[in-house]
Coordinates of C-alpha atoms in Angstrom, one line a residue:
X1 CA 127.3 34.3 108.2
X2 CA 129.5 35.8 105.5
X3 CA 132.9 34.4 104.7
X4 CA 135.5 35.4 102.1
X5 CA 136.3 32.2 100.1
X6 CA 138.7 31.7 97.2
X7 CA 137.4 29.0 94.8
X8 CA 140.1 29.3 92.2
X9 CA 142.2 31.8 90.3
X10 CA 140.1 35.0 90.0
X11 CA 137.1 33.4 91.7
X12 CA 136.6 35.2 95.0
X13 CA 133.2 34.9 96.6
X14 CA 131.5 36.1 99.8
X15 CA 129.8 32.8 100.7
X16 CA 127.2 32.1 103.4
X17 CA 128.8 29.8 105.9
X18 CA 127.4 28.0 108.9
X19 CA 128.4 29.3 112.3
X20 CA 131.1 27.0 113.7
X21 CA 131.0 25.3 117.1
X22 CA 134.1 25.4 119.3
X23 CA 135.3 22.1 120.7
X24 CA 137.5 21.4 123.7
X25 CA 140.5 23.6 123.7
X26 CA 138.9 26.0 121.2
X27 CA 137.4 29.5 121.2
X28 CA 134.7 31.0 119.1
X29 CA 135.8 34.5 117.9
X30 CA 133.6 37.3 116.5
X31 CA 136.0 38.7 113.9
X32 CA 136.0 42.5 113.6
X33 CA 138.8 43.2 111.1
X34 CA 140.9 41.2 108.8
X35 CA 143.9 42.5 106.9
X36 CA 144.2 41.7 103.2
X37 CA 147.7 40.2 102.8
X38 CA 149.9 39.8 99.8
X39 CA 149.4 36.1 100.0
X40 CA 145.6 36.5 99.9
X41 CA 146.1 38.6 96.7
X42 CA 148.3 35.8 95.2
X43 CA 145.6 33.2 95.8
X44 CA 143.0 35.5 94.2
X45 CA 145.1 36.6 91.2
X46 CA 147.2 33.5 90.6
X47 CA 145.6 30.6 92.3
X48 CA 148.5 30.1 94.7
X49 CA 151.4 31.8 96.5
X50 CA 154.9 30.7 95.9
X51 CA 154.9 26.9 95.6
X52 CA 151.5 26.6 97.5
X53 CA 148.7 26.0 95.0
X54 CA 144.9 25.9 95.6
X55 CA 143.4 22.4 95.4
X56 CA 140.0 23.2 97.0
X57 CA 138.0 26.2 98.0
X58 CA 139.6 27.9 101.0
X59 CA 138.5 30.6 103.5
X60 CA 141.1 33.2 103.2
X61 CA 142.7 35.4 105.9
X62 CA 145.3 35.1 108.6
X63 CA 145.4 38.7 109.9
X64 CA 142.4 38.8 112.2
X65 CA 141.3 40.5 115.4
X66 CA 138.0 40.2 117.2
X67 CA 136.2 39.4 120.4
X68 CA 135.9 36.1 122.4
X69 CA 132.3 34.8 122.2
X70 CA 132.5 31.4 123.8
X71 CA 134.6 28.4 124.5
X72 CA 134.1 24.7 123.7
X73 CA 134.5 23.7 127.4
X74 CA 133.6 25.6 130.6
X75 CA 136.9 25.0 132.4
X76 CA 139.1 27.1 130.0
X77 CA 141.9 29.3 131.1
X78 CA 141.6 31.6 128.1
X79 CA 140.8 35.3 128.0
X80 CA 137.3 36.1 129.4
X81 CA 134.3 36.2 127.1
X82 CA 134.1 39.7 125.6
X83 CA 137.8 40.3 125.6
X84 CA 139.3 41.9 122.5
X85 CA 142.0 39.6 121.0
X86 CA 144.4 39.2 118.1
X87 CA 144.8 35.7 116.7
X88 CA 148.2 34.3 116.2
X89 CA 147.7 32.4 112.9
X90 CA 150.2 29.5 113.4
X91 CA 149.8 26.2 115.2
X92 CA 153.2 24.5 115.1
X93 CA 153.3 20.7 115.7
X94 CA 155.6 21.0 118.7
X95 CA 157.4 17.8 118.0
X96 CA 159.5 18.1 114.8
X97 CA 163.2 18.8 114.8
X98 CA 162.6 22.5 114.0
X99 CA 160.2 23.0 116.9
X100 CA 162.6 21.2 119.2
X101 CA 165.3 23.6 118.1
X102 CA 163.1 26.7 118.9
X103 CA 162.4 27.5 115.2
X104 CA 158.7 26.9 115.3
X105 CA 158.1 29.3 112.4
X106 CA 159.6 26.8 110.0
X107 CA 157.8 23.8 111.6
X108 CA 157.5 21.1 108.9
X109 CA 153.9 20.2 110.1
X110 CA 152.5 23.6 111.1
X111 CA 149.0 24.7 110.5
X112 CA 148.6 28.3 109.4
X113 CA 145.3 30.1 108.9
X114 CA 144.3 30.5 105.3
X115 CA 147.1 28.5 103.8
X116 CA 147.3 26.0 100.9
X117 CA 150.7 24.7 102.1
X118 CA 149.0 21.4 103.1
X119 CA 146.0 19.4 101.9
X120 CA 143.2 19.6 103.0
X121 CA 144.0 23.3 103.2
X122 CA 143.9 25.1 106.6
X123 CA 140.8 27.3 106.4
X124 CA 141.4 31.0 107.3
X125 CA 139.8 33.7 109.4
X126 CA 137.9 35.9 106.9
X127 CA 134.5 35.1 108.4
X128 CA 132.1 36.8 110.8
X129 CA 132.9 34.0 113.3
X130 CA 135.7 31.6 113.5
X131 CA 137.0 28.8 115.8
X132 CA 140.7 28.8 116.8
X133 CA 142.8 27.1 119.4
X134 CA 142.8 28.9 122.7
X135 CA 146.7 29.0 122.5
X136 CA 146.4 31.3 119.5
X137 CA 144.6 34.1 121.4
X138 CA 146.4 37.2 122.5
X139 CA 144.5 39.8 124.5
X140 CA 145.1 43.3 123.2
X141 CA 147.2 45.6 125.4
X142 CA 145.5 48.5 127.1
X143 CA 145.0 51.3 124.7
X144 CA 145.3 49.3 121.5
X145 CA 142.2 49.4 119.4
X146 CA 141.3 46.5 117.0
X147 CA 141.8 48.6 113.9
X148 CA 145.5 49.1 114.6
X149 CA 145.9 45.7 116.2
X150 CA 145.0 44.2 112.8
X151 CA 148.6 45.0 111.8
X152 CA 150.0 42.6 114.3
X153 CA 150.5 39.7 111.9
X154 CA 152.4 41.6 109.2
X155 CA 154.4 43.6 111.7
X156 CA 155.4 40.2 113.3
X157 CA 156.7 39.2 109.8
X158 CA 158.7 42.4 109.6
X159 CA 160.1 42.0 113.1
X160 CA 161.2 38.5 112.4
X161 CA 163.0 39.6 109.2
X162 CA 164.8 42.3 111.1
X163 CA 165.8 39.8 113.8
X164 CA 167.1 37.4 111.0
X165 CA 169.4 40.3 109.9
X166 CA 171.2 40.4 113.2
X167 CA 172.3 43.6 114.8
X168 CA 170.9 46.7 113.1
X169 CA 171.4 49.3 115.8
X170 CA 173.3 52.2 114.5
X171 CA 173.4 50.7 111.0
X172 CA 172.2 51.7 107.5
X173 CA 169.4 49.4 106.4
X174 CA 168.1 49.1 102.8
X175 CA 164.5 47.9 102.1
X176 CA 163.5 47.0 98.6
X177 CA 159.7 47.2 98.2
X178 CA 157.4 49.6 100.0
X179 CA 154.3 47.5 100.2
X180 CA 152.7 46.9 103.6
X181 CA 155.3 44.4 104.6
X182 CA 158.2 46.6 103.4
X183 CA 156.8 49.6 105.2
X184 CA 156.5 47.6 108.4
X185 CA 160.1 46.4 108.0
X186 CA 161.0 50.1 108.0
X187 CA 159.2 50.6 111.3
X188 CA 160.7 47.4 112.8
X189 CA 164.2 48.4 111.8
X190 CA 163.8 51.9 113.3
X191 CA 162.4 50.3 116.5
X192 CA 165.5 48.1 116.6
X193 CA 167.7 51.2 116.5
X194 CA 168.7 51.5 112.8
X195 CA 170.5 54.8 112.2
X196 CA 169.2 55.1 108.7
X197 CA 166.7 53.3 106.6
X198 CA 166.6 53.7 102.8
X199 CA 163.6 52.3 100.8
X200 CA 163.2 51.7 97.1
X201 CA 160.1 51.2 95.1
X202 CA 158.6 52.0 91.7
X203 CA 155.5 53.9 93.0
X204 CA 155.5 57.3 94.6
X205 CA 152.5 56.5 96.7
X206 CA 154.2 53.5 98.2
X207 CA 157.3 55.6 99.0
X208 CA 155.1 58.1 100.8
X209 CA 153.8 55.3 103.0
X210 CA 157.4 54.3 103.6
X211 CA 158.0 57.8 104.9
X212 CA 155.0 57.5 107.2
X213 CA 156.6 54.3 108.6
X214 CA 159.8 56.2 109.3
X215 CA 162.0 55.9 106.2
X216 CA 164.9 58.4 106.2
X217 CA 165.4 58.2 102.4
X218 CA 163.2 57.0 99.6
X219 CA 164.4 56.1 96.1
X220 CA 162.6 55.5 92.8
X221 CA 163.8 52.0 91.8
X222 CA 163.4 52.9 88.1
X223 CA 165.5 56.1 88.3
X224 CA 169.3 55.4 88.4
X225 CA 169.8 59.2 88.7
X226 CA 167.8 59.4 92.0
X227 CA 170.0 61.2 94.5
X228 CA 168.9 58.9 97.3
X229 CA 170.8 55.8 96.1
X230 CA 173.4 54.7 98.6
X231 CA 177.0 55.4 97.5
X232 CA 180.4 53.9 98.3
X233 CA 180.8 56.4 101.1
X234 CA 177.3 55.7 102.4
X235 CA 177.4 51.9 102.5
X236 CA 174.4 49.7 103.3
X237 CA 175.1 47.3 106.2
X238 CA 171.9 45.3 106.0
X239 CA 169.4 44.8 103.1
X240 CA 165.9 43.3 103.4
X241 CA 164.2 42.3 100.1
X242 CA 160.5 42.8 100.6
X243 CA 159.3 43.1 97.0
X244 CA 159.2 39.5 96.0
X245 CA 160.9 40.1 92.7
X246 CA 164.3 39.0 91.5
X247 CA 165.3 42.6 90.6
X248 CA 164.9 43.5 94.3
X249 CA 167.2 40.8 95.4
X250 CA 169.7 41.9 92.8
X251 CA 169.6 45.4 94.1
X252 CA 170.2 44.2 97.7
X253 CA 173.2 42.1 96.6
X254 CA 174.8 44.9 94.6
X255 CA 174.3 47.6 97.3
X256 CA 175.1 45.9 100.5
X257 CA 178.6 46.3 101.8
X258 CA 181.2 43.5 101.7
X259 CA 180.5 41.1 104.5
X260 CA 177.0 42.5 104.8
X261 CA 173.7 40.7 105.3
X262 CA 170.8 40.3 102.9
X263 CA 167.5 38.9 104.1
X264 CA 165.1 37.6 101.5
X265 CA 161.6 38.2 102.9
X266 CA 159.4 38.6 99.8
X267 CA 158.1 35.4 98.4
X268 CA 159.6 35.0 94.9
X269 CA 157.6 33.5 92.0
X270 CA 157.7 29.7 91.9
X271 CA 160.6 28.0 90.1
X272 CA 164.2 29.1 89.7
X273 CA 165.0 32.8 90.2
X274 CA 168.2 34.4 88.8
X275 CA 170.4 36.3 91.2
X276 CA 173.9 37.7 91.4
X277 CA 175.4 34.6 93.1
X278 CA 179.0 35.6 92.4
X279 CA 178.6 38.6 94.6
X280 CA 177.6 36.3 97.5
X281 CA 181.0 34.6 97.0
X282 CA 183.3 37.5 96.2
X283 CA 182.0 39.8 98.8
X284 CA 181.1 37.1 101.4
X285 CA 177.6 38.4 101.6
X286 CA 175.3 36.5 104.0
X287 CA 172.0 35.6 102.3
X288 CA 169.3 34.6 104.8
X289 CA 165.7 33.7 104.4
X290 CA 162.9 35.0 106.7
X291 CA 159.6 33.0 106.9
X292 CA 156.6 34.1 109.0
X293 CA 157.4 34.5 112.7
X294 CA 156.8 33.1 116.2
X295 CA 157.1 35.0 119.5
X296 CA 157.4 38.3 117.6
X297 CA 153.6 38.4 117.6
X298 CA 153.6 39.5 121.2
X299 CA 156.3 42.0 120.5
X300 CA 154.3 43.4 117.6
X301 CA 151.2 44.0 119.9
X302 CA 153.3 45.9 122.4
X303 CA 154.9 48.0 119.6
X304 CA 151.5 48.8 118.1
X305 CA 150.1 49.8 121.5
X306 CA 153.0 52.3 122.0
X307 CA 153.0 53.9 118.5
X308 CA 149.9 55.6 117.1
X309 CA 151.7 56.4 113.9
X310 CA 150.9 52.9 112.6
X311 CA 147.4 54.1 112.0
X312 CA 148.7 56.0 109.0
X313 CA 149.5 52.7 107.2
X314 CA 145.8 51.6 107.2
X315 CA 144.6 53.2 104.0
X316 CA 141.1 51.7 103.8
X317 CA 138.5 49.7 105.7
X318 CA 135.9 48.0 103.5
X319 CA 132.8 45.9 104.5
X320 CA 133.3 42.2 103.8
X321 CA 130.3 42.3 101.5
X322 CA 132.5 44.3 99.2
X323 CA 135.4 41.9 99.5
X324 CA 136.4 42.0 95.8
X325 CA 136.5 45.8 95.9
X326 CA 138.8 45.5 98.9
X327 CA 141.1 43.0 97.1
X328 CA 141.2 45.2 94.0
X329 CA 142.1 48.2 96.2
X330 CA 144.8 46.2 98.1
X331 CA 146.3 45.1 94.8
X332 CA 146.5 48.7 93.5
X333 CA 149.6 49.9 95.3
X334 CA 149.3 53.3 93.6
X335 CA 146.2 54.0 95.8
X336 CA 146.7 51.9 99.0
X337 CA 148.9 50.5 101.7
X338 CA 147.1 48.2 104.1
X339 CA 143.4 47.4 103.4
X340 CA 141.2 45.9 106.1
X341 CA 138.0 43.9 105.7
X342 CA 135.3 45.0 108.3
X343 CA 133.2 42.1 109.5
X344 CA 131.3 44.2 112.0
X345 CA 130.0 46.9 109.8

């Protein structure tokens, strides 16, 4: 069966892999769609993401949906064989201090599909068939097709970032970066009742996708004269940095109001990153991190089922046999938003 494996920086291959066998407590899933994530692109282009570096070949992918094929034991309580499911990519340890405190998304011993955070790496879901723990399966709500459901993982990331920001209802939210995650932050903020969402990016195409997601105002980040920039009479209450570059964080810190909240969601390059730290002090800005998600996955599926407009964020569906074409397209934000690999074509 085909699987999308990263062997090193710039070395992406569609390998022939053996069909896995599920063991006790596991399910065999026929994958239909897998979303190409920014972290997948980082592994492809840079050999790592943030501080997580490749040390061995790794099956990529953590945004997957498919159908239950079989279980490793007959007495399972999982969804019936043939059920369409989304796969929650995280398996927290359940016993560390973070898990005990209800913050399983920052579990110090979590296993996450397609991640080099630990060694041996956790192999991902970009294969025609994969084995996952039964606890990671989520049946799709009635009316939610697998194509749209493939957005569940990145939407969960966005929902968690908005939750980390605190109360956004009735407030002005700034999002820096209109990639797939940034656009989904827009949708999550609007779903949480934000009165206004302003989005900045360098690319007109990305900003158009932000409008599809519900942005009220879009701003060219490289145009200081753009009329959409927030003013002193139109203050930003909450800012979410989704670009993963230091300039985006700087923008958030300079535009959020005194006493406001900035959430760093984009993964910055490894090593030290300069930022306007004095503003954090003099304006008492709260700077918070947002990493992955937990129970937001179920909320994301419900939101996707209720809102067909999310379909507009899927810009291309590419057969897995053309994986490198899909990755190149996903990396070209002037042409795409969310790109899916199709394992059933």
